[in-house]
Amino acid sequence: MVMNILPPAPTRLKIVLASASPRRRELLQMIAPAFAIAESRNVDESHPNDIKAPDVPVFLSRIKADAYADYIGDSMVLITADTVVICDDKILEKPKDADDARRMLSALSGRAHTVVTGVTLRTTTRSISFSETTTVHFSALSDSEIEDYITIFSPMDKAGAYGIQEWIGAIGISGIEGDFYNVMGLPLHHLYRELKNLTI
């Protein structure tokens, strides 16, 4: 008989994730056995031009949390997050089309770049924000490898036009410095400890 054993909860508060990302939902489940999903809300994710690229994710995670200010109830913690890929001090957004994805992957090929995720935890009385940075090293990618990835995996929903957990990560990423899960969209190690220490 196989028993379905769940991990211990990091907090007694009700955890609510405000994210449409299926990857973040899968990741959070690794450290939180039960959580709710907040209904999607329209949020203006633009940011001032004078904000440095590594500071953008935390800024946006706070903006997202602000959009749910009226949603947060007693004994609840809301989680919002934003992830950016940074190359040459510029943010690589989700690609607009295949040509844009091709341009991004070509820029990342044979080089190191950083992935930064900003997270905000919001309760009725507290707001905690933090960010996590991971350096990702790509080997040189051939034109055919880039074309195959774009055609087969269609990475239009991913910042920087790639998913580390997919084929491109297996054949193209030679190493990382930092949290692997951060590159996927949620820094689980840091988040777990923040939730564990959170009180209201």
PDB file of C-alpha atoms in Angstrom:
ATOM      1  CA  MET A   1       0.000   0.000   0.000  1.00  0.00           C
ATOM      2  CA  VAL A   2       1.428   3.365  -1.065  1.00  0.00           C
ATOM      3  CA  MET A   3       0.861   6.201   1.384  1.00  0.00           C
ATOM      4  CA  ASN A   4       0.590   9.767   0.144  1.00  0.00           C
ATOM      5  CA  ILE A   5       2.781  11.591   2.659  1.00  0.00           C
ATOM      6  CA  LEU A   6       2.627  15.374   2.545  1.00  0.00           C
ATOM      7  CA  PRO A   7       5.433  17.694   3.680  1.00  0.00           C
ATOM      8  CA  PRO A   8       4.922  19.725   6.871  1.00  0.00           C
ATOM      9  CA  ALA A   9       3.317  23.135   6.424  1.00  0.00           C
ATOM     10  CA  PRO A  10       5.795  26.035   6.696  1.00  0.00           C
ATOM     11  CA  THR A  11       3.221  28.227   8.473  1.00  0.00           C
ATOM     12  CA  ARG A  12      -0.129  27.988  10.221  1.00  0.00           C
ATOM     13  CA  LEU A  13      -1.433  30.836   8.120  1.00  0.00           C
ATOM     14  CA  LYS A  14      -3.601  30.095   5.115  1.00  0.00           C
ATOM     15  CA  ILE A  15      -1.347  30.445   2.078  1.00  0.00           C
ATOM     16  CA  VAL A  16      -2.804  32.091  -1.012  1.00  0.00           C
ATOM     17  CA  LEU A  17      -0.840  32.334  -4.242  1.00  0.00           C
ATOM     18  CA  ALA A  18      -1.720  35.187  -6.591  1.00  0.00           C
ATOM     19  CA  SER A  19      -0.171  33.933  -9.815  1.00  0.00           C
ATOM     20  CA  ALA A  20      -1.431  32.565 -13.109  1.00  0.00           C
ATOM     21  CA  SER A  21       1.820  30.664 -13.645  1.00  0.00           C
ATOM     22  CA  PRO A  22       1.340  26.878 -13.590  1.00  0.00           C
ATOM     23  CA  ARG A  23       5.033  26.479 -12.806  1.00  0.00           C
ATOM     24  CA  ARG A  24       4.772  28.591  -9.654  1.00  0.00           C
ATOM     25  CA  ARG A  25       1.820  26.504  -8.529  1.00  0.00           C
ATOM     26  CA  GLU A  26       3.805  23.304  -9.003  1.00  0.00           C
ATOM     27  CA  LEU A  27       6.806  24.760  -7.192  1.00  0.00           C
ATOM     28  CA  LEU A  28       4.852  26.065  -4.196  1.00  0.00           C
ATOM     29  CA  GLN A  29       3.299  22.632  -3.750  1.00  0.00           C
ATOM     30  CA  MET A  30       6.779  21.290  -3.039  1.00  0.00           C
ATOM     31  CA  ILE A  31       7.008  23.259   0.222  1.00  0.00           C
ATOM     32  CA  ALA A  32       3.341  23.877   1.087  1.00  0.00           C
ATOM     33  CA  PRO A  33       0.966  20.905   1.201  1.00  0.00           C
ATOM     34  CA  ALA A  34      -2.121  23.062   0.829  1.00  0.00           C
ATOM     35  CA  PHE A  35      -2.706  26.531  -0.572  1.00  0.00           C
ATOM     36  CA  ALA A  36      -5.386  28.472  -2.416  1.00  0.00           C
ATOM     37  CA  ILE A  37      -5.187  30.314  -5.714  1.00  0.00           C
ATOM     38  CA  ALA A  38      -6.391  33.922  -5.803  1.00  0.00           C
ATOM     39  CA  GLU A  39      -8.571  34.892  -8.721  1.00  0.00           C
ATOM     40  CA  SER A  40      -6.711  36.678 -11.471  1.00  0.00           C
ATOM     41  CA  ARG A  41      -6.745  40.478 -11.435  1.00  0.00           C
ATOM     42  CA  ASN A  42      -5.544  42.952 -14.013  1.00  0.00           C
ATOM     43  CA  VAL A  43      -2.333  44.591 -12.834  1.00  0.00           C
ATOM     44  CA  ASP A  44      -0.343  47.279 -14.611  1.00  0.00           C
ATOM     45  CA  GLU A  45       3.137  45.717 -14.654  1.00  0.00           C
ATOM     46  CA  SER A  46       4.937  48.722 -16.067  1.00  0.00           C
ATOM     47  CA  HIS A  47       7.767  50.219 -14.030  1.00  0.00           C
ATOM     48  CA  PRO A  48       9.684  53.506 -13.952  1.00  0.00           C
ATOM     49  CA  ASN A  49      12.606  53.647 -16.361  1.00  0.00           C
ATOM     50  CA  ASP A  50      15.034  54.702 -13.642  1.00  0.00           C
ATOM     51  CA  ILE A  51      14.679  51.458 -11.691  1.00  0.00           C
ATOM     52  CA  LYS A  52      17.706  49.203 -12.100  1.00  0.00           C
ATOM     53  CA  ALA A  53      16.930  45.871 -13.747  1.00  0.00           C
ATOM     54  CA  PRO A  54      17.633  43.677 -10.646  1.00  0.00           C
ATOM     55  CA  ASP A  55      15.196  45.801  -8.597  1.00  0.00           C
ATOM     56  CA  VAL A  56      12.292  45.423 -11.032  1.00  0.00           C
ATOM     57  CA  PRO A  57      11.017  42.012  -9.793  1.00  0.00           C
ATOM     58  CA  VAL A  58      10.548  43.161  -6.184  1.00  0.00           C
ATOM     59  CA  PHE A  59       8.892  46.368  -7.397  1.00  0.00           C
ATOM     60  CA  LEU A  60       6.438  44.372  -9.503  1.00  0.00           C
ATOM     61  CA  SER A  61       5.755  41.809  -6.770  1.00  0.00           C
ATOM     62  CA  ARG A  62       4.725  44.685  -4.484  1.00  0.00           C
ATOM     63  CA  ILE A  63       2.497  46.168  -7.175  1.00  0.00           C
ATOM     64  CA  LYS A  64       0.811  42.792  -7.577  1.00  0.00           C
ATOM     65  CA  ALA A  65       0.343  42.468  -3.818  1.00  0.00           C
ATOM     66  CA  ASP A  66      -1.190  45.957  -3.665  1.00  0.00           C
ATOM     67  CA  ALA A  67      -3.824  44.839  -6.179  1.00  0.00           C
ATOM     68  CA  TYR A  68      -5.040  42.259  -3.653  1.00  0.00           C
ATOM     69  CA  ALA A  69      -5.093  44.526  -0.583  1.00  0.00           C
ATOM     70  CA  ASP A  70      -8.861  44.129  -0.182  1.00  0.00           C
ATOM     71  CA  TYR A  71      -8.666  40.364  -0.652  1.00  0.00           C
ATOM     72  CA  ILE A  72      -6.392  39.510   2.262  1.00  0.00           C
ATOM     73  CA  GLY A  73      -8.184  38.192   5.326  1.00  0.00           C
ATOM     74  CA  ASP A  74      -7.223  37.289   8.874  1.00  0.00           C
ATOM     75  CA  SER A  75      -4.817  34.373   9.289  1.00  0.00           C
ATOM     76  CA  MET A  76      -3.909  34.578   5.603  1.00  0.00           C
ATOM     77  CA  VAL A  77      -0.661  35.221   3.776  1.00  0.00           C
ATOM     78  CA  LEU A  78      -0.728  36.255   0.125  1.00  0.00           C
ATOM     79  CA  ILE A  79       2.248  35.436  -2.106  1.00  0.00           C
ATOM     80  CA  THR A  80       3.028  37.425  -5.244  1.00  0.00           C
ATOM     81  CA  ALA A  81       6.120  37.078  -7.400  1.00  0.00           C
ATOM     82  CA  ASP A  82       7.799  38.256 -10.567  1.00  0.00           C
ATOM     83  CA  THR A  83      10.805  36.824 -12.404  1.00  0.00           C
ATOM     84  CA  VAL A  84      13.083  38.526 -14.911  1.00  0.00           C
ATOM     85  CA  VAL A  85      15.996  37.357 -17.039  1.00  0.00           C
ATOM     86  CA  ILE A  86      18.802  39.920 -17.290  1.00  0.00           C
ATOM     87  CA  CYS A  87      21.473  39.979 -19.978  1.00  0.00           C
ATOM     88  CA  ASP A  88      23.795  42.936 -20.598  1.00  0.00           C
ATOM     89  CA  ASP A  89      21.923  44.860 -17.900  1.00  0.00           C
ATOM     90  CA  LYS A  90      18.720  44.571 -19.951  1.00  0.00           C
ATOM     91  CA  ILE A  91      15.572  42.650 -19.067  1.00  0.00           C
ATOM     92  CA  LEU A  92      14.554  39.938 -21.512  1.00  0.00           C
ATOM     93  CA  GLU A  93      10.765  39.784 -21.383  1.00  0.00           C
ATOM     94  CA  LYS A  94       8.607  36.975 -22.744  1.00  0.00           C
ATOM     95  CA  PRO A  95       9.242  36.798 -26.500  1.00  0.00           C
ATOM     96  CA  LYS A  96       6.660  38.385 -28.778  1.00  0.00           C
ATOM     97  CA  ASP A  97       7.162  35.781 -31.502  1.00  0.00           C
ATOM     98  CA  ALA A  98       9.596  33.183 -32.828  1.00  0.00           C
ATOM     99  CA  ASP A  99      11.969  35.831 -34.176  1.00  0.00           C
ATOM    100  CA  ASP A 100      12.097  37.489 -30.773  1.00  0.00           C
ATOM    101  CA  ALA A 101      12.736  34.132 -29.073  1.00  0.00           C
ATOM    102  CA  ARG A 102      15.501  33.417 -31.586  1.00  0.00           C
ATOM    103  CA  ARG A 103      17.115  36.773 -30.804  1.00  0.00           C
ATOM    104  CA  MET A 104      17.000  36.146 -27.040  1.00  0.00           C
ATOM    105  CA  LEU A 105      18.417  32.635 -27.171  1.00  0.00           C
ATOM    106  CA  SER A 106      21.182  33.782 -29.501  1.00  0.00           C
ATOM    107  CA  ALA A 107      22.065  36.525 -26.998  1.00  0.00           C
ATOM    108  CA  LEU A 108      22.201  33.985 -24.126  1.00  0.00           C
ATOM    109  CA  SER A 109      24.207  31.400 -26.081  1.00  0.00           C
ATOM    110  CA  GLY A 110      27.722  30.817 -24.794  1.00  0.00           C
ATOM    111  CA  ARG A 111      27.357  33.322 -21.970  1.00  0.00           C
ATOM    112  CA  ALA A 112      26.271  33.780 -18.377  1.00  0.00           C
ATOM    113  CA  HIS A 113      23.186  35.777 -17.387  1.00  0.00           C
ATOM    114  CA  THR A 114      21.206  36.362 -14.226  1.00  0.00           C
ATOM    115  CA  VAL A 115      17.678  35.453 -13.235  1.00  0.00           C
ATOM    116  CA  VAL A 116      16.070  37.500 -10.459  1.00  0.00           C
ATOM    117  CA  THR A 117      12.788  36.695  -8.738  1.00  0.00           C
ATOM    118  CA  GLY A 118      11.091  39.177  -6.450  1.00  0.00           C
ATOM    119  CA  VAL A 119       8.578  37.921  -3.879  1.00  0.00           C
ATOM    120  CA  THR A 120       6.169  39.742  -1.586  1.00  0.00           C
ATOM    121  CA  LEU A 121       4.386  38.156   1.367  1.00  0.00           C
ATOM    122  CA  ARG A 122       1.390  40.177   2.534  1.00  0.00           C
ATOM    123  CA  THR A 123      -0.833  39.707   5.583  1.00  0.00           C
ATOM    124  CA  THR A 124      -3.339  42.079   7.124  1.00  0.00           C
ATOM    125  CA  THR A 125      -0.574  43.595   9.243  1.00  0.00           C
ATOM    126  CA  ARG A 126       2.743  42.950   7.497  1.00  0.00           C
ATOM    127  CA  SER A 127       4.393  43.102   4.100  1.00  0.00           C
ATOM    128  CA  ILE A 128       7.724  41.399   3.464  1.00  0.00           C
ATOM    129  CA  SER A 129       9.556  41.617   0.150  1.00  0.00           C
ATOM    130  CA  PHE A 130      12.788  39.975  -0.936  1.00  0.00           C
ATOM    131  CA  SER A 131      14.596  38.924  -4.087  1.00  0.00           C
ATOM    132  CA  GLU A 132      16.804  36.027  -5.106  1.00  0.00           C
ATOM    133  CA  THR A 133      19.445  36.052  -7.848  1.00  0.00           C
ATOM    134  CA  THR A 134      20.770  33.035  -9.756  1.00  0.00           C
ATOM    135  CA  THR A 135      23.521  33.074 -12.367  1.00  0.00           C
ATOM    136  CA  VAL A 136      22.938  30.748 -15.320  1.00  0.00           C
ATOM    137  CA  HIS A 137      25.725  29.607 -17.659  1.00  0.00           C
ATOM    138  CA  PHE A 138      24.776  28.634 -21.207  1.00  0.00           C
ATOM    139  CA  SER A 139      27.028  26.664 -23.522  1.00  0.00           C
ATOM    140  CA  ALA A 140      27.124  27.774 -27.138  1.00  0.00           C
ATOM    141  CA  LEU A 141      23.873  26.825 -28.864  1.00  0.00           C
ATOM    142  CA  SER A 142      23.821  25.943 -32.543  1.00  0.00           C
ATOM    143  CA  ASP A 143      21.282  27.557 -34.840  1.00  0.00           C
ATOM    144  CA  SER A 144      19.586  24.185 -35.278  1.00  0.00           C
ATOM    145  CA  GLU A 145      19.312  23.654 -31.507  1.00  0.00           C
ATOM    146  CA  ILE A 146      17.698  27.060 -31.116  1.00  0.00           C
ATOM    147  CA  GLU A 147      15.304  26.342 -33.983  1.00  0.00           C
ATOM    148  CA  ASP A 148      14.399  22.912 -32.620  1.00  0.00           C
ATOM    149  CA  TYR A 149      13.657  24.328 -29.173  1.00  0.00           C
ATOM    150  CA  ILE A 150      11.482  27.130 -30.489  1.00  0.00           C
ATOM    151  CA  THR A 151       9.593  24.803 -32.842  1.00  0.00           C
ATOM    152  CA  ILE A 152       9.024  21.921 -30.432  1.00  0.00           C
ATOM    153  CA  PHE A 153       8.609  23.718 -27.115  1.00  0.00           C
ATOM    154  CA  SER A 154       7.284  27.118 -28.237  1.00  0.00           C
ATOM    155  CA  PRO A 155       8.678  29.060 -25.246  1.00  0.00           C
ATOM    156  CA  MET A 156       6.605  32.212 -25.791  1.00  0.00           C
ATOM    157  CA  ASP A 157       5.304  32.181 -22.213  1.00  0.00           C
ATOM    158  CA  LYS A 158       8.762  32.202 -20.618  1.00  0.00           C
ATOM    159  CA  ALA A 159      10.946  35.148 -19.701  1.00  0.00           C
ATOM    160  CA  GLY A 160      14.158  34.979 -21.689  1.00  0.00           C
ATOM    161  CA  ALA A 161      12.524  32.473 -24.070  1.00  0.00           C
ATOM    162  CA  TYR A 162      13.610  29.362 -22.176  1.00  0.00           C
ATOM    163  CA  GLY A 163      12.642  26.998 -19.383  1.00  0.00           C
ATOM    164  CA  ILE A 164      15.533  25.512 -17.412  1.00  0.00           C
ATOM    165  CA  GLN A 165      13.434  22.406 -16.708  1.00  0.00           C
ATOM    166  CA  GLU A 166      12.976  21.703 -20.415  1.00  0.00           C
ATOM    167  CA  TRP A 167      15.215  20.162 -23.105  1.00  0.00           C
ATOM    168  CA  ILE A 168      17.122  23.408 -23.617  1.00  0.00           C
ATOM    169  CA  GLY A 169      18.174  23.339 -19.974  1.00  0.00           C
ATOM    170  CA  ALA A 170      19.426  19.779 -20.210  1.00  0.00           C
ATOM    171  CA  ILE A 171      21.526  20.288 -23.325  1.00  0.00           C
ATOM    172  CA  GLY A 172      22.417  23.965 -23.054  1.00  0.00           C
ATOM    173  CA  ILE A 173      22.972  24.937 -19.431  1.00  0.00           C
ATOM    174  CA  SER A 174      26.434  24.015 -18.210  1.00  0.00           C
ATOM    175  CA  GLY A 175      25.949  25.234 -14.663  1.00  0.00           C
ATOM    176  CA  ILE A 176      24.184  27.598 -12.283  1.00  0.00           C
ATOM    177  CA  GLU A 177      25.176  29.594  -9.219  1.00  0.00           C
ATOM    178  CA  GLY A 178      22.294  29.893  -6.805  1.00  0.00           C
ATOM    179  CA  ASP A 179      18.790  28.484  -6.428  1.00  0.00           C
ATOM    180  CA  PHE A 180      17.700  26.232  -9.313  1.00  0.00           C
ATOM    181  CA  TYR A 181      14.012  26.738  -8.536  1.00  0.00           C
ATOM    182  CA  ASN A 182      14.507  30.490  -8.650  1.00  0.00           C
ATOM    183  CA  VAL A 183      15.182  30.159 -12.383  1.00  0.00           C
ATOM    184  CA  MET A 184      11.849  28.354 -12.741  1.00  0.00           C
ATOM    185  CA  GLY A 185      10.052  31.225 -11.017  1.00  0.00           C
ATOM    186  CA  LEU A 186      10.052  30.784  -7.231  1.00  0.00           C
ATOM    187  CA  PRO A 187      13.053  30.736  -4.833  1.00  0.00           C
ATOM    188  CA  LEU A 188      11.808  27.873  -2.658  1.00  0.00           C
ATOM    189  CA  HIS A 189      14.652  27.819  -0.138  1.00  0.00           C
ATOM    190  CA  HIS A 190      14.300  31.520   0.719  1.00  0.00           C
ATOM    191  CA  LEU A 191      10.500  31.462   0.531  1.00  0.00           C
ATOM    192  CA  TYR A 192      10.207  28.503   2.893  1.00  0.00           C
ATOM    193  CA  ARG A 193      12.247  30.266   5.549  1.00  0.00           C
ATOM    194  CA  GLU A 194      10.313  33.508   5.223  1.00  0.00           C
ATOM    195  CA  LEU A 195       7.020  31.626   5.596  1.00  0.00           C
ATOM    196  CA  LYS A 196       8.378  29.632   8.535  1.00  0.00           C
ATOM    197  CA  ASN A 197       9.386  32.816  10.373  1.00  0.00           C
ATOM    198  CA  LEU A 198       6.243  34.747   9.486  1.00  0.00           C
ATOM    199  CA  THR A 199       3.952  35.796  12.341  1.00  0.00           C
ATOM    200  CA  ILE A 200       1.101  38.278  12.527  1.00  0.00           C
TER     201      ILE A 200
END
